[in-house]
mmCIF file of C-alpha atoms in Angstrom:
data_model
loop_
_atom_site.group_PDB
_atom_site.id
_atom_site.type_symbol
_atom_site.label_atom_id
_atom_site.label_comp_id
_atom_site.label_asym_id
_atom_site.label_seq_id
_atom_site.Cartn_x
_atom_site.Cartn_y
_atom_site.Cartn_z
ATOM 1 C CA UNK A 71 11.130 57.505 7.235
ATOM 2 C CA UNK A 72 7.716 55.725 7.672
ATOM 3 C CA UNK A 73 5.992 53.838 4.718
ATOM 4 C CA UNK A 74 2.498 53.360 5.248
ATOM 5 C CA UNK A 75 1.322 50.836 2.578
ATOM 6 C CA UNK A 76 -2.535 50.760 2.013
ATOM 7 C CA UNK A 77 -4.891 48.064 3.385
ATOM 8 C CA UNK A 78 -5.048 46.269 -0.218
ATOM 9 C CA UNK A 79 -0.893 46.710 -0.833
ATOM 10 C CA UNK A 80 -0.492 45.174 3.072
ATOM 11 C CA UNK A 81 -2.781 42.098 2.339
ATOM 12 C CA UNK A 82 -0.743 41.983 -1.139
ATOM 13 C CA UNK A 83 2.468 41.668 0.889
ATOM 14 C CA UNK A 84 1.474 39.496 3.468
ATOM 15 C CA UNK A 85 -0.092 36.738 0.868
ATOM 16 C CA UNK A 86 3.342 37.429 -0.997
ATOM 17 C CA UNK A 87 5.270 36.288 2.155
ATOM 18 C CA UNK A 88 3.164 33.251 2.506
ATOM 19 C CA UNK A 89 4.743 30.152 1.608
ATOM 20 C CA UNK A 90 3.744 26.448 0.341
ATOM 21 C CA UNK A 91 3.432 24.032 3.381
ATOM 22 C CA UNK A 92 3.646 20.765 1.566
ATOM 23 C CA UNK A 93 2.542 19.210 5.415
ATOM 24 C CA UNK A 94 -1.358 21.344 5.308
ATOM 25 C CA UNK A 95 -2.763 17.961 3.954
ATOM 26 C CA UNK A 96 -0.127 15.033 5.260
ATOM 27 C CA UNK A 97 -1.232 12.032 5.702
ATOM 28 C CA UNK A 98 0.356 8.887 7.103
ATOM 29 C CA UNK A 99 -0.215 5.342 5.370
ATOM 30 C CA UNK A 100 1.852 2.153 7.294
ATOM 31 C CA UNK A 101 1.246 -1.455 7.191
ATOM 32 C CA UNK A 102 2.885 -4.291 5.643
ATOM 33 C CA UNK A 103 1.022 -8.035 4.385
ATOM 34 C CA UNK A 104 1.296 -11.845 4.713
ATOM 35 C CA UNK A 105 0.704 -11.133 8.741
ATOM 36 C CA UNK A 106 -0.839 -13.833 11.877
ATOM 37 C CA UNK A 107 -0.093 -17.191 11.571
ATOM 38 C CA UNK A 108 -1.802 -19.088 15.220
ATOM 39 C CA UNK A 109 1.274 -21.430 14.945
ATOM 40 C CA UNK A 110 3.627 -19.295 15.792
ATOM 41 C CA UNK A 111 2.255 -15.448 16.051
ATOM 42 C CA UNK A 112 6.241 -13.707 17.416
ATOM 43 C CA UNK A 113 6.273 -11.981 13.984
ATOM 44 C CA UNK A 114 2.581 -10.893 13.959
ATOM 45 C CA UNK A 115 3.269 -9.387 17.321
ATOM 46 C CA UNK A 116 6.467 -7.669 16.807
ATOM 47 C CA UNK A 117 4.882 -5.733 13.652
ATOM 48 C CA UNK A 118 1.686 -4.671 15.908
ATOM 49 C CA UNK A 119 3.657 -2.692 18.416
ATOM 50 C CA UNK A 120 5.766 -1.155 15.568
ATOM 51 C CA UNK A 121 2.121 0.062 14.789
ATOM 52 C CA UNK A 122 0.750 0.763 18.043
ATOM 53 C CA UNK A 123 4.161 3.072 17.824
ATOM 54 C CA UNK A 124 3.038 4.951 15.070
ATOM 55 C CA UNK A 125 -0.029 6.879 14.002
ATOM 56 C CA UNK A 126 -1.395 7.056 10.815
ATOM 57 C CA UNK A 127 -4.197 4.417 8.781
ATOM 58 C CA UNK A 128 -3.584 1.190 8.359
ATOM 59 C CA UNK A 129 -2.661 -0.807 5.519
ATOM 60 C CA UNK A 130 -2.872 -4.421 5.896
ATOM 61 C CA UNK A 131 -1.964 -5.863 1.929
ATOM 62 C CA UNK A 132 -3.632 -9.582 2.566
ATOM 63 C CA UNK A 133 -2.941 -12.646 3.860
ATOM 64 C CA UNK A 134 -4.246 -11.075 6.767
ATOM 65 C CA UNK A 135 -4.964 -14.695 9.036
ATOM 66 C CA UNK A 136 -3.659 -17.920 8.007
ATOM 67 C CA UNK A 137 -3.216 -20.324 6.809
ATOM 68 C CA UNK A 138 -7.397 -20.216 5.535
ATOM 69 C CA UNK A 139 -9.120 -16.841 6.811
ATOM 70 C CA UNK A 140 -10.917 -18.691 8.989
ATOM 71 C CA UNK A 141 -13.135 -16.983 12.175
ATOM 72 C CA UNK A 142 -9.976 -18.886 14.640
ATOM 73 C CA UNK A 143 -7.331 -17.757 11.952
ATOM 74 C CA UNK A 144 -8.610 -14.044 12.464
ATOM 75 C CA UNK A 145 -8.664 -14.745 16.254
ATOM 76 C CA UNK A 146 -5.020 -14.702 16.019
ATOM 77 C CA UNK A 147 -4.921 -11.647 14.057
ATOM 78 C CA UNK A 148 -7.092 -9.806 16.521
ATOM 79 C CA UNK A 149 -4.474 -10.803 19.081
ATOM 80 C CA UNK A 150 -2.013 -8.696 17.245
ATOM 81 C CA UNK A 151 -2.733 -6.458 14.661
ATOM 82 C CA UNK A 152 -6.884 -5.902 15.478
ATOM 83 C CA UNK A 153 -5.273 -3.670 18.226
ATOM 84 C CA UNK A 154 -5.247 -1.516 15.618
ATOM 85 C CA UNK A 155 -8.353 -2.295 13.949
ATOM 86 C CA UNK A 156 -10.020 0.976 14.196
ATOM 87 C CA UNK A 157 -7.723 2.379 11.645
ATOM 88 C CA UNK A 158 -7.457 -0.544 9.650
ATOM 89 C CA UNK A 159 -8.327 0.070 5.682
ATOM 90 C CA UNK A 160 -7.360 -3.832 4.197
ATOM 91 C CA UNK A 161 -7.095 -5.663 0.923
ATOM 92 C CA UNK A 162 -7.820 -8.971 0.543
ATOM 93 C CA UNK A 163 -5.346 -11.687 -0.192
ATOM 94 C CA UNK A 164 -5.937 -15.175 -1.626
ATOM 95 C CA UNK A 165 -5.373 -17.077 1.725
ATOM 96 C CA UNK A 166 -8.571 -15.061 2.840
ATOM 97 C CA UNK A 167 -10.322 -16.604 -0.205
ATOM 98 C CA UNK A 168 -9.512 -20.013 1.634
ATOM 99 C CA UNK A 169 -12.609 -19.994 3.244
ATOM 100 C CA UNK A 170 -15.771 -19.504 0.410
ATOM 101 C CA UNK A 171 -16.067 -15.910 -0.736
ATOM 102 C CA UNK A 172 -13.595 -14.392 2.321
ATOM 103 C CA UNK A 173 -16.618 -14.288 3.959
ATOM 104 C CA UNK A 174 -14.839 -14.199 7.823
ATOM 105 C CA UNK A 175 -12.951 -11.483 6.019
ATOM 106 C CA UNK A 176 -15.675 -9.220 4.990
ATOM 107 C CA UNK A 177 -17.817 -9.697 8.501
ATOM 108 C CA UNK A 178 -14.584 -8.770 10.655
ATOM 109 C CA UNK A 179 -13.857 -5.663 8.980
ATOM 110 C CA UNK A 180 -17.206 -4.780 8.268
ATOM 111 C CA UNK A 181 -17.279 -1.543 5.775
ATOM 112 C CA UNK A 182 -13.914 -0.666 5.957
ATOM 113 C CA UNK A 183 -13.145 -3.760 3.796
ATOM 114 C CA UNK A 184 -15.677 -2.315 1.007
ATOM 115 C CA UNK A 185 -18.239 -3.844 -0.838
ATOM 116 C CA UNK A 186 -17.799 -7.645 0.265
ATOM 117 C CA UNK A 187 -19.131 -9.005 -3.694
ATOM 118 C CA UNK A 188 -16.557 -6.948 -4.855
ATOM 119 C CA UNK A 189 -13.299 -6.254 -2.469
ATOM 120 C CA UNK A 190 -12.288 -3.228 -4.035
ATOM 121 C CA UNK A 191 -12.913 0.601 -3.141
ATOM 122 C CA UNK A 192 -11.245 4.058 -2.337
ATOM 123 C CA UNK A 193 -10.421 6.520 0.020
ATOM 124 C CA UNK A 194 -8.975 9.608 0.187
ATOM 125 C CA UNK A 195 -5.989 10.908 2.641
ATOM 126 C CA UNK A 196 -4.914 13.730 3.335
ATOM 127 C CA UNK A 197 -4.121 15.516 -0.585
ATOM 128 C CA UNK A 198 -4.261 11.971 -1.475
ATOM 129 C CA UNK A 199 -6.280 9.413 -3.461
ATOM 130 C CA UNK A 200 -6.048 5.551 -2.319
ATOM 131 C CA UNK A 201 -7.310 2.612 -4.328
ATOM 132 C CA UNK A 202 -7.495 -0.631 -2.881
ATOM 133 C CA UNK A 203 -8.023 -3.432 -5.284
ATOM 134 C CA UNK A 204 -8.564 -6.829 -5.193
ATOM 135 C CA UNK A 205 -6.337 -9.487 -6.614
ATOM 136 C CA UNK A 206 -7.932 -12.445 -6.572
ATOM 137 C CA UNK A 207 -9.151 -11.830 -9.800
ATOM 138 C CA UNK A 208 -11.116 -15.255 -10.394
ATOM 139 C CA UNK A 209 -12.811 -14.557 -7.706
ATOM 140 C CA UNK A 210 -14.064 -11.762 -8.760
ATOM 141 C CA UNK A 211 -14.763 -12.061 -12.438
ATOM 142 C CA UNK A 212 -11.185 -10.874 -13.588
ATOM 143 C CA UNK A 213 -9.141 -8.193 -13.927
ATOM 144 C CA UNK A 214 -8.416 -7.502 -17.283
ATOM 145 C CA UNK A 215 -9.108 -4.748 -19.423
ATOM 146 C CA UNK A 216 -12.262 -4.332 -19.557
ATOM 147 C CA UNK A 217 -13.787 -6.499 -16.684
ATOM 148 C CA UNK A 218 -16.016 -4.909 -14.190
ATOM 149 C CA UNK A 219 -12.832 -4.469 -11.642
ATOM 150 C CA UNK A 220 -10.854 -2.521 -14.342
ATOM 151 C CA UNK A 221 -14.167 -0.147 -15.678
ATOM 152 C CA UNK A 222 -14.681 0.620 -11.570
ATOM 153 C CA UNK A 223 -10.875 1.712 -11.586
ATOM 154 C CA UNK A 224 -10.426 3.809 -14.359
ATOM 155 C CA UNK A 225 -13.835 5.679 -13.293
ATOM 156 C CA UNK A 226 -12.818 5.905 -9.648
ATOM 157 C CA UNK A 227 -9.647 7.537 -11.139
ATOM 158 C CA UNK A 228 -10.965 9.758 -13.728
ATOM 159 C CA UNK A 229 -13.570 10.786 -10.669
ATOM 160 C CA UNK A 230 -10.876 12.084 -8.658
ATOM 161 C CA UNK A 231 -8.345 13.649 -10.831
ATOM 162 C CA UNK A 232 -6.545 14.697 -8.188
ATOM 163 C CA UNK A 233 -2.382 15.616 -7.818
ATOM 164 C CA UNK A 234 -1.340 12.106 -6.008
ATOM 165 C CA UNK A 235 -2.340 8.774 -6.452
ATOM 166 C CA UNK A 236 -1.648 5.728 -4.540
ATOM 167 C CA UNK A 237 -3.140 1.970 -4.831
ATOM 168 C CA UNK A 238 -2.312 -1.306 -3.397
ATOM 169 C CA UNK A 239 -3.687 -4.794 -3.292
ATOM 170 C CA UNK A 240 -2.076 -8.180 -2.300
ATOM 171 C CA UNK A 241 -0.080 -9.651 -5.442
ATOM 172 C CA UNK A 242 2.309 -7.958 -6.809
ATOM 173 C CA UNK A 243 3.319 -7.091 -11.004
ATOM 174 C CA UNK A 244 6.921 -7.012 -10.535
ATOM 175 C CA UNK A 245 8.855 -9.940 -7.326
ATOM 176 C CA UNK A 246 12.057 -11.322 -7.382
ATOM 177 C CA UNK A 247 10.370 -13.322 -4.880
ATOM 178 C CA UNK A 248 11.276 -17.334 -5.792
ATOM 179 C CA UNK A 249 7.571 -18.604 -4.738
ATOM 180 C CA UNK A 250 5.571 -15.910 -6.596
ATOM 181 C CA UNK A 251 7.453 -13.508 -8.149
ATOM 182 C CA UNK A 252 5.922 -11.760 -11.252
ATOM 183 C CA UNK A 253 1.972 -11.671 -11.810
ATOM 184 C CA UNK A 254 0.935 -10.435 -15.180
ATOM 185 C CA UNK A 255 -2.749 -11.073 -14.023
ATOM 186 C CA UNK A 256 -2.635 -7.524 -12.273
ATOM 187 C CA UNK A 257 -0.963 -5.645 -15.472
ATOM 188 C CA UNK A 258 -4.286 -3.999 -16.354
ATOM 189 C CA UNK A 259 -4.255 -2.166 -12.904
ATOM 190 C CA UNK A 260 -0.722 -0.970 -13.391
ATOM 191 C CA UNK A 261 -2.250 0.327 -17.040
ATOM 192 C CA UNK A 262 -5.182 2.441 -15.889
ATOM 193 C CA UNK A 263 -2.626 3.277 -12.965
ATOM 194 C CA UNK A 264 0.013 4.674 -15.328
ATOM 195 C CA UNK A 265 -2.609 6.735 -17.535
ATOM 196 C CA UNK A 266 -3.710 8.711 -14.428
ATOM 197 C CA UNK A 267 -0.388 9.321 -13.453
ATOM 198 C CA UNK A 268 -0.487 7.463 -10.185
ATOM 199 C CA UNK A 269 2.423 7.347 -7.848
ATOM 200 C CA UNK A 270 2.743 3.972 -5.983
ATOM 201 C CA UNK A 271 1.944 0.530 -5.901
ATOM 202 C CA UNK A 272 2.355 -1.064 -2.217
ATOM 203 C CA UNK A 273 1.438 -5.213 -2.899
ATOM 204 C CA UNK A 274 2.698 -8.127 -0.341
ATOM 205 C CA UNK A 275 2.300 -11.854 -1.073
ATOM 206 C CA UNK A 276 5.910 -12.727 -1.432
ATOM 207 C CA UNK A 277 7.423 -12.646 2.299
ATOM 208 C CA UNK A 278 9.775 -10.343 1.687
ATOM 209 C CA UNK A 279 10.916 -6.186 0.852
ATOM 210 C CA UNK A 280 11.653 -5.118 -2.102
ATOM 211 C CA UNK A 281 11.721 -1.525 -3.369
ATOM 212 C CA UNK A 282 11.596 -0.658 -7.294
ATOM 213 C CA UNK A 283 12.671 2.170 -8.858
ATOM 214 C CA UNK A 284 9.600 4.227 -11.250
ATOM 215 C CA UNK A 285 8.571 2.016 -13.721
ATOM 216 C CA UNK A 286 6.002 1.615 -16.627
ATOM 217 C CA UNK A 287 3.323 -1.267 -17.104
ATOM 218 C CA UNK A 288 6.125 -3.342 -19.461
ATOM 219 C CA UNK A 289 8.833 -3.218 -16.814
ATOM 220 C CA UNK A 290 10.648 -0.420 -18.235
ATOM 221 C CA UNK A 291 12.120 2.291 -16.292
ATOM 222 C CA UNK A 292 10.583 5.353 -16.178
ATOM 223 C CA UNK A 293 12.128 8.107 -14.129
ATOM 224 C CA UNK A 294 9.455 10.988 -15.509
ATOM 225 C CA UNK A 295 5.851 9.412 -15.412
ATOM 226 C CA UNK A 296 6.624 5.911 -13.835
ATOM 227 C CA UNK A 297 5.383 3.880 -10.594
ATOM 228 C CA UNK A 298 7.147 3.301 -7.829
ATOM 229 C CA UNK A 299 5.859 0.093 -6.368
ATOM 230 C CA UNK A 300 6.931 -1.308 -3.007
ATOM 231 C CA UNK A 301 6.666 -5.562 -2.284
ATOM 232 C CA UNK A 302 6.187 -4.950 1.885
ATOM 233 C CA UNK A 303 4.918 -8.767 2.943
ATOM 234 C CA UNK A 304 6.772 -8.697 6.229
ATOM 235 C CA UNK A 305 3.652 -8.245 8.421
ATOM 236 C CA UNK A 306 5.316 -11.186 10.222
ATOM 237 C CA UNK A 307 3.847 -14.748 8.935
ATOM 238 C CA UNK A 308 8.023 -16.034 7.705
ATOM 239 C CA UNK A 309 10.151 -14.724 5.429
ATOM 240 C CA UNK A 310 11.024 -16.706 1.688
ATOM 241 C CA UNK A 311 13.865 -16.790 -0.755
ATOM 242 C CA UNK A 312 15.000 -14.467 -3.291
ATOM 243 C CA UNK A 313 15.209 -15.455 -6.954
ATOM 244 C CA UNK A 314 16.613 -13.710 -9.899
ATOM 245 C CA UNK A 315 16.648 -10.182 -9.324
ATOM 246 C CA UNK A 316 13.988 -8.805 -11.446
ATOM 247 C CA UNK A 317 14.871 -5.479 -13.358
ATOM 248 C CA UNK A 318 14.698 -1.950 -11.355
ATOM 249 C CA UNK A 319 14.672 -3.537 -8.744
ATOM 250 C CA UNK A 320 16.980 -1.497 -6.296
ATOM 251 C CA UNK A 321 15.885 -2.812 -2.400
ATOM 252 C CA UNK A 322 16.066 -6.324 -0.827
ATOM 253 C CA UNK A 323 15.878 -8.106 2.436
ATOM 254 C CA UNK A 324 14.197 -11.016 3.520
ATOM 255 C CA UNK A 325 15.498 -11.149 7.237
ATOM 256 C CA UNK A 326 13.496 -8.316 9.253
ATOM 257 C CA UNK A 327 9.625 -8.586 9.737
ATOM 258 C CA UNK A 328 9.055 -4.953 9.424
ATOM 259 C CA UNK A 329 6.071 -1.765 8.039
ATOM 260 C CA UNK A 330 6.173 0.642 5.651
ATOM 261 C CA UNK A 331 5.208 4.091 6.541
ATOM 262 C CA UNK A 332 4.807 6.523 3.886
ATOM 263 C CA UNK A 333 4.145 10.386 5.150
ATOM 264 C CA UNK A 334 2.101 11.520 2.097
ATOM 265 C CA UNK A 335 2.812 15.160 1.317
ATOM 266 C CA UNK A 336 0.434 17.528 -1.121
ATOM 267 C CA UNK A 337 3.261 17.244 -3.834
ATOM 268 C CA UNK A 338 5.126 14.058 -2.937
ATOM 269 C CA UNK A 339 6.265 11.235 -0.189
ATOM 270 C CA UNK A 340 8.515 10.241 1.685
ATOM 271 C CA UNK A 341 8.951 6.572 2.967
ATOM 272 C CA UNK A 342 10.672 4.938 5.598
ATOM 273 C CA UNK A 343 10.763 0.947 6.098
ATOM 274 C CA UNK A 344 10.859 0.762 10.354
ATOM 275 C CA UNK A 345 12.009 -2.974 11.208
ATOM 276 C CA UNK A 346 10.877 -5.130 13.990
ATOM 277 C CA UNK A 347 13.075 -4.788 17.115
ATOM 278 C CA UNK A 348 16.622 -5.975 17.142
ATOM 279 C CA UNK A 349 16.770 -5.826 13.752
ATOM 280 C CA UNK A 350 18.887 -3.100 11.920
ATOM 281 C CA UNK A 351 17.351 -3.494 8.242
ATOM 282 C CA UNK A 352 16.051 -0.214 7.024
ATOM 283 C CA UNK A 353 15.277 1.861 3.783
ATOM 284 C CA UNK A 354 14.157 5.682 3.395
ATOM 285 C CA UNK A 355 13.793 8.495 0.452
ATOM 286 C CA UNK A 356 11.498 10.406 -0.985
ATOM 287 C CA UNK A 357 9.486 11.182 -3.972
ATOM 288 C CA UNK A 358 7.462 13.386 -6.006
ATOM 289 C CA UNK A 359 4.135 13.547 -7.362
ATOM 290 C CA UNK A 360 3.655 13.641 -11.321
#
């Protein structure tokens, strides 16, 4: 027997046998911090062809050109990762702020770098919505609650209430990093942050990986509504010690030179830590959006 379904009952079906492709809107994010130091630039280079390897934008989480941010620091830099410059979106780190204002900084990046009184801005990616904040926070009139920084953030946010959330900046809330480790200057990011539901927190500044599980602002675990926040300074300028493991803290190493790339989905993310060559150090899983 033949069924013949009506032009409205056929479009019915076909929507009906249509299914969610959580890839319409991916979007790839990969980079790492603490990056080209002209004294000895093996590190720098070994993370640049990891990048040149993979597509996707560009994070680079500051301390882009040491040791002072300098226009011959940043000459080293361009040797390596400025290959990639093109699809470069950076945050500033303090050694930038070596030299008055990161002014080198701000001219080589131009606009991608944002506002360059400020250092702070966001994009969007794929189903994604990326906030990249600066953490010198003296040097640009704080970021506490309620400083200029913090009011920008939480309207950015509540202007683009959208299903995933992302930020990072260069110094990180939660390190078991022995020369920085915790920073409570940045909790009032991780508060707005957690009140719009974001998803992840990428930082660098300690010269090392470390991988937390979902978290709140205090440090508690959080598996429901918390933020996953990734420590990813391996861009290639050394690698420092380990102190006491801070709490959900569930990743270490701080002997591969390495990115991050996270394949942003429309309802979650995977991530995948790809090491320099000869190395064997890795770490993968995913996640979903709250």
């Amino acid at each position: 027997m033949c069924l013949i379904l009506s032009p409205v009952a056929f479009e019915l079906l076909r929507l009906d046998s249509v299914k969610p492709d959580d890839t319409q809107q991916e979007g790839v994010l990969i980079g790492a911090g603490d990056i080209a130091d002209c004294s000895d630039l093996a590190g720098a280079e070994a993370t640049a062809k990891l990048l040149e390897a993979n597509p996707g934008t560009v994070m680079a989480l500051g301390d882009l050109a040491y040791p002072n941010g300098t226009p011959d620091d940043f000459k080293c830099y361009h040797k390596t990762w400025g290959r990639v410059k093109d699809r470069t979106r950076p945050a500033v780190g303090n050694h930038e702020f070596h030299s008055t204002g990161a002014s080198y900084y701000f001219q080589y990046f131009g606009s991608a770098a944002g506002d360059p009184k400020t250092g702070y801005y966001s994009y969007d990616l794929g189903a994604w919505h990326i906030v990249v904040l600066n953490s010198e926070c003296q040097q640009v009139g704080g970021c506490e609650a309620g400083s200029s920084q913090e009011k920008w953030l939480r309207a950015d946010l509540a202007a683009h209430p959208v299903g995933c959330t992302l930020a990072y900046f260069h110094k990180p809330r939660f390190s078991s990093g022995l020369n920085h480790g915790n920073d409570p200057e940045v909790g009032a990011f991780w508060k707005a942050l957690y009140d719009y539901n974001a998803e992840l927190i990428l930082n660098g500044h300690d010269h090392d990986y470390e991988r937390f599980a979902p978290q709140d602002p205090g440090g508690n675990a959080d598996p429901k509504r918390g933020i996953r926040e990734f420590v990813v300074g391996t861009g290639g300028k050394n690698h420092r010690e380990f102190g006491i493991r801070k709490s959900n803290s569930e990743v270490r190493n701080n002997h591969a030179f390495g990115v991050l790339k996270l394949t942003l989905k429309t309802t979650g993310y995977d991530w995948k830590f790809i090491p320099e060559a000869g190395k064997t150090f890795t770490d993968s899983g995913s996640g979903s959006c709250h």
